[in-house]
Amino acid sequence: MANSKYEYVKSFETLDKLLPNVWIVVRVDGRSFHKFTQKHEYQKPNDERGIQLMNRCAFEVCQEFTDIVIAFGESDEYSFVLGRSCNLFERRESKISSSIVSYFTSQFVYRWREYFNDYPLRYPPTFDSRAVCYPSNENLRDYLSWRQADTHINNLYNTCFWTLVLKGNKTPAEAEAALCGTLAEQKNEILFTQFQINYNNLPQMYRKGSVIYRKLVEESYLDQKSNQQKSKFKKRLVIEHIDIISDKFWKENPSLLNDK
């Protein structure tokens, strides 16, 4: 760009580089999604189409931005973790955050019909995003544990609430009053004794959320020289619905936290 007398306006721009050598988490969150799900008649308490669409959008984001180490999603939100050594957009917060949320949103609109078939998209969805730095592996794990614990708490409540409304013939106000002050074990008891629903048997996608990461998987191939089937390990992007609070997942995937 040629210099001009107007170029001084660039001096008003703020430098928003994120700290070096820390984990970056970009959380994408649906804006006014309660209204959006009502207008588009999402099934309660969980709409599999909506969750699968969110997962697909996040998967495409991880494909596009390879600096993403792991992502976790629940309901209308997704958290994307970028490694310590990531230098995407020179670690500029506004560029990273806006690029990820805009790509996610465009994928949501673009792939809507793949999951909702002929149900029309009545108006475009809106997502906001924020970027937060976490200095240690422990901080990062605690963040992801917080989001997965939130998944369980919210899903148990919503499952109980909508079961009381849809199967128990209660009004929303009555269901809310019935659950006020109840603990997790009491909600489980309501589901089991009144509706014969064992919460632990519900799909893990609803109870644990969705985890996207590059997993080391064994793949077979035909060796051209020997004409025999052989195998090799490759990292492939996968979506799983598993526990990431306990140590087991991290011990099985130590490379996720080894980014320098």
Coordinates of C-alpha atoms in Angstrom, one line a residue:
M1 CA 0.0 0.0 0.0
A2 CA 1.4 3.4 -1.0
N3 CA 2.1 5.9 1.8
S4 CA -0.3 8.8 2.0
K5 CA -1.1 11.6 4.4
Y6 CA -3.9 9.4 5.8
E7 CA -1.8 6.5 6.9
Y8 CA -1.3 8.0 10.3
V9 CA -4.7 6.6 11.3
K10 CA -3.0 3.2 11.7
S11 CA -1.5 4.5 14.8
F12 CA -4.8 4.3 16.5
E13 CA -4.9 0.5 16.2
T14 CA -4.2 -1.4 19.4
L15 CA -1.6 -4.2 19.6
D16 CA -3.5 -7.3 20.9
K17 CA -0.8 -10.0 20.8
L18 CA -1.5 -12.8 23.2
L19 CA 1.2 -13.9 25.6
P20 CA 3.8 -16.2 24.3
N21 CA 4.3 -19.8 25.5
V22 CA 0.8 -20.2 26.9
W23 CA -2.2 -22.2 25.8
I24 CA -4.9 -20.2 23.9
V25 CA -8.5 -21.2 24.3
V26 CA -11.1 -19.7 21.9
R27 CA -14.6 -20.3 23.1
V28 CA -17.3 -19.9 20.5
D29 CA -20.8 -19.5 22.0
G30 CA -24.2 -19.2 20.5
R31 CA -25.8 -15.8 20.9
S32 CA -29.6 -15.7 21.7
F33 CA -29.6 -19.5 20.9
H34 CA -32.6 -20.1 23.2
K35 CA -34.7 -18.1 20.7
F36 CA -32.9 -19.7 17.8
T37 CA -33.7 -23.2 18.9
Q38 CA -37.3 -22.3 19.6
K39 CA -37.8 -20.8 16.2
H40 CA -36.3 -23.8 14.6
E41 CA -38.2 -26.3 16.7
Y42 CA -35.3 -28.1 18.2
Q43 CA -36.2 -31.3 20.0
K44 CA -36.0 -31.3 23.8
P45 CA -34.0 -31.9 25.9
N46 CA -31.4 -32.7 23.2
D47 CA -31.7 -32.3 19.4
E48 CA -29.2 -34.8 17.9
R49 CA -29.3 -32.9 14.6
G50 CA -28.3 -29.7 16.2
I51 CA -25.4 -31.3 18.2
Q52 CA -24.2 -33.2 15.2
L53 CA -24.2 -30.0 13.2
M54 CA -22.2 -28.2 15.9
N55 CA -19.7 -31.1 15.9
R56 CA -19.3 -31.0 12.1
C57 CA -18.7 -27.2 12.2
A58 CA -16.1 -27.7 14.9
F59 CA -14.5 -30.6 13.0
E60 CA -14.2 -28.3 9.9
V61 CA -12.6 -25.6 12.0
C62 CA -10.0 -28.0 13.3
Q63 CA -9.3 -29.1 9.8
E64 CA -8.9 -25.5 8.6
F65 CA -6.8 -24.3 11.6
T66 CA -4.2 -27.0 12.2
D67 CA -2.8 -25.2 15.2
I68 CA -5.8 -26.4 17.2
V69 CA -4.7 -29.2 19.5
I70 CA -8.0 -30.3 21.0
A71 CA -11.6 -29.0 21.0
F72 CA -14.5 -29.6 23.3
G73 CA -18.2 -28.9 22.7
E74 CA -21.5 -28.9 24.5
S75 CA -24.9 -27.5 23.7
D76 CA -24.3 -24.2 21.7
E77 CA -20.7 -23.7 22.6
Y78 CA -17.3 -25.0 21.5
S79 CA -13.8 -24.4 23.0
F80 CA -10.8 -24.6 20.7
V81 CA -7.3 -25.1 22.2
L82 CA -4.3 -23.7 20.4
G83 CA -0.8 -24.9 21.4
R84 CA 1.8 -22.9 23.3
S85 CA 4.0 -22.7 20.2
C86 CA 1.2 -21.5 18.0
N87 CA 2.0 -18.5 15.9
L88 CA -1.2 -18.2 14.0
F89 CA -1.7 -14.6 12.9
E90 CA 1.3 -13.7 15.1
R91 CA -0.9 -14.6 18.1
R92 CA -3.1 -11.5 17.5
E93 CA -6.2 -12.1 19.7
S94 CA -8.7 -10.3 17.4
K95 CA -7.5 -12.1 14.3
I96 CA -7.5 -15.6 15.9
S97 CA -10.8 -15.1 17.7
S98 CA -12.7 -13.5 14.8
S99 CA -11.3 -16.0 12.2
I100 CA -12.4 -19.1 14.2
V101 CA -15.9 -17.8 15.0
S102 CA -16.6 -16.6 11.5
Y103 CA -15.4 -19.9 10.0
F104 CA -17.6 -21.8 12.5
T105 CA -20.6 -19.6 11.8
S106 CA -20.2 -19.9 8.0
Q107 CA -20.0 -23.7 8.3
F108 CA -23.2 -23.8 10.4
V109 CA -25.1 -22.0 7.7
Y110 CA -23.4 -23.9 4.8
R111 CA -24.1 -27.4 6.3
W112 CA -27.5 -26.7 7.8
R113 CA -29.4 -28.8 5.2
E114 CA -27.1 -31.8 5.7
Y115 CA -28.5 -32.2 9.2
F116 CA -31.9 -30.6 9.1
N117 CA -32.8 -31.7 5.6
D118 CA -35.7 -29.7 4.2
Y119 CA -36.4 -27.8 7.5
P120 CA -35.6 -24.2 6.4
L121 CA -33.1 -22.0 8.1
R122 CA -35.4 -19.2 9.1
Y123 CA -32.7 -16.6 9.9
P124 CA -28.9 -16.8 10.3
P125 CA -27.4 -17.8 13.6
T126 CA -25.0 -15.6 15.5
F127 CA -22.0 -16.8 17.6
D128 CA -19.6 -14.7 19.7
S129 CA -16.1 -15.7 20.8
R130 CA -13.4 -14.8 23.3
A131 CA -9.8 -15.8 23.6
V132 CA -8.3 -16.7 27.0
C133 CA -4.7 -17.6 27.9
Y134 CA -3.9 -20.5 30.3
P135 CA -0.2 -20.6 31.5
S136 CA 0.0 -24.3 32.6
N137 CA -1.1 -27.7 31.6
E138 CA -3.0 -27.9 34.9
N139 CA -4.9 -24.7 34.1
L140 CA -5.8 -26.0 30.7
R141 CA -7.0 -29.4 32.0
D142 CA -9.0 -27.6 34.8
Y143 CA -10.7 -25.4 32.1
L144 CA -11.7 -28.4 30.0
S145 CA -12.8 -30.3 33.2
W146 CA -14.9 -27.3 34.1
R147 CA -16.6 -27.4 30.7
Q148 CA -17.3 -31.1 30.8
A149 CA -18.6 -30.9 34.4
D150 CA -20.9 -28.1 33.2
T151 CA -22.1 -30.4 30.4
H152 CA -23.2 -33.0 33.0
I153 CA -24.8 -30.5 35.3
N154 CA -26.8 -28.8 32.5
N155 CA -27.8 -32.0 30.7
L156 CA -29.0 -33.7 33.9
Y157 CA -31.1 -30.7 34.8
N158 CA -32.5 -30.3 31.2
T159 CA -33.2 -34.0 30.9
C160 CA -35.1 -34.0 34.2
F161 CA -36.9 -30.7 33.4
W162 CA -38.1 -31.7 30.0
T163 CA -39.1 -35.2 31.1
L164 CA -41.3 -33.7 33.7
V165 CA -42.9 -31.4 31.1
L166 CA -43.2 -33.8 28.2
K167 CA -43.9 -37.1 30.1
G168 CA -45.0 -35.8 33.5
N169 CA -47.6 -33.3 32.2
K170 CA -46.1 -30.5 34.3
T171 CA -46.0 -26.9 33.1
P172 CA -42.5 -25.4 32.8
A173 CA -43.1 -23.4 36.0
E174 CA -44.2 -26.6 37.9
A175 CA -41.1 -28.5 36.6
E176 CA -38.8 -25.7 37.6
A177 CA -40.4 -25.6 41.1
A178 CA -40.1 -29.4 41.5
L179 CA -36.4 -29.3 40.7
C180 CA -35.5 -26.3 42.7
G181 CA -32.8 -27.1 45.3
T182 CA -32.5 -30.8 44.2
L183 CA -29.1 -32.5 44.1
A184 CA -27.9 -34.7 41.2
E185 CA -28.9 -37.9 43.1
Q186 CA -32.4 -36.6 43.6
K187 CA -32.7 -35.8 39.9
N188 CA -31.5 -39.3 39.0
E189 CA -34.1 -40.7 41.4
I190 CA -36.9 -38.7 39.8
L191 CA -35.9 -40.0 36.3
F192 CA -35.6 -43.6 37.5
T193 CA -38.6 -44.0 39.8
Q194 CA -41.1 -41.8 37.9
F195 CA -40.1 -42.5 34.3
Q196 CA -37.9 -45.6 34.4
I197 CA -35.0 -43.7 32.9
N198 CA -31.5 -44.6 33.9
Y199 CA -29.5 -41.4 33.3
N200 CA -26.3 -43.3 32.9
N201 CA -27.7 -45.2 29.9
L202 CA -28.4 -42.1 27.9
P203 CA -26.0 -41.3 25.0
Q204 CA -22.6 -40.2 26.1
M205 CA -22.7 -37.4 23.5
Y206 CA -25.4 -35.7 25.7
R207 CA -23.8 -36.6 29.1
K208 CA -20.1 -36.0 28.3
G209 CA -20.1 -33.6 25.3
S210 CA -17.8 -34.0 22.3
V211 CA -14.0 -34.1 22.1
I212 CA -12.2 -33.5 18.8
Y213 CA -8.5 -34.3 18.6
R214 CA -5.8 -35.9 16.4
K215 CA -5.7 -39.6 17.5
L216 CA -3.0 -42.1 16.7
V217 CA -4.9 -44.8 14.8
E218 CA -3.6 -48.0 13.1
E219 CA -4.3 -48.2 9.3
S220 CA -3.7 -51.1 7.0
Y221 CA -2.3 -50.7 3.5
L222 CA -1.1 -52.9 0.6
D223 CA 2.6 -52.9 0.4
Q224 CA 3.5 -52.7 -3.4
K225 CA 6.8 -54.5 -3.1
S226 CA 5.6 -57.5 -1.1
N227 CA 2.0 -57.4 -2.2
Q228 CA 1.1 -58.0 1.5
Q229 CA -1.2 -56.1 3.9
K230 CA 0.8 -54.1 6.4
S231 CA -0.2 -51.5 9.0
K232 CA 1.1 -48.2 10.2
F233 CA 0.0 -45.6 12.7
K234 CA -1.2 -42.1 11.6
K235 CA -2.8 -39.2 13.4
R236 CA -6.4 -38.7 12.3
L237 CA -8.9 -36.1 13.5
V238 CA -11.7 -37.8 15.4
I239 CA -14.8 -36.9 17.4
E240 CA -15.3 -38.9 20.6
H241 CA -17.6 -38.6 23.6
I242 CA -15.4 -39.6 26.5
D243 CA -14.2 -38.6 29.9
I244 CA -11.5 -35.9 29.8
I245 CA -11.6 -35.1 33.5
S246 CA -9.8 -38.2 34.7
D247 CA -6.1 -38.9 33.9
K248 CA -6.8 -41.8 31.6
F249 CA -7.4 -39.8 28.5
W250 CA -4.3 -37.7 29.0
K251 CA -2.1 -40.7 29.7
E252 CA -3.3 -42.3 26.5
N253 CA -2.7 -39.1 24.5
P254 CA 0.4 -37.6 26.1
S255 CA 1.4 -35.7 23.0
L256 CA -1.6 -33.3 23.4
L257 CA 0.0 -31.5 26.3
N258 CA 3.6 -31.8 25.0
D259 CA 3.3 -28.7 22.7
K260 CA 6.2 -26.4 23.5

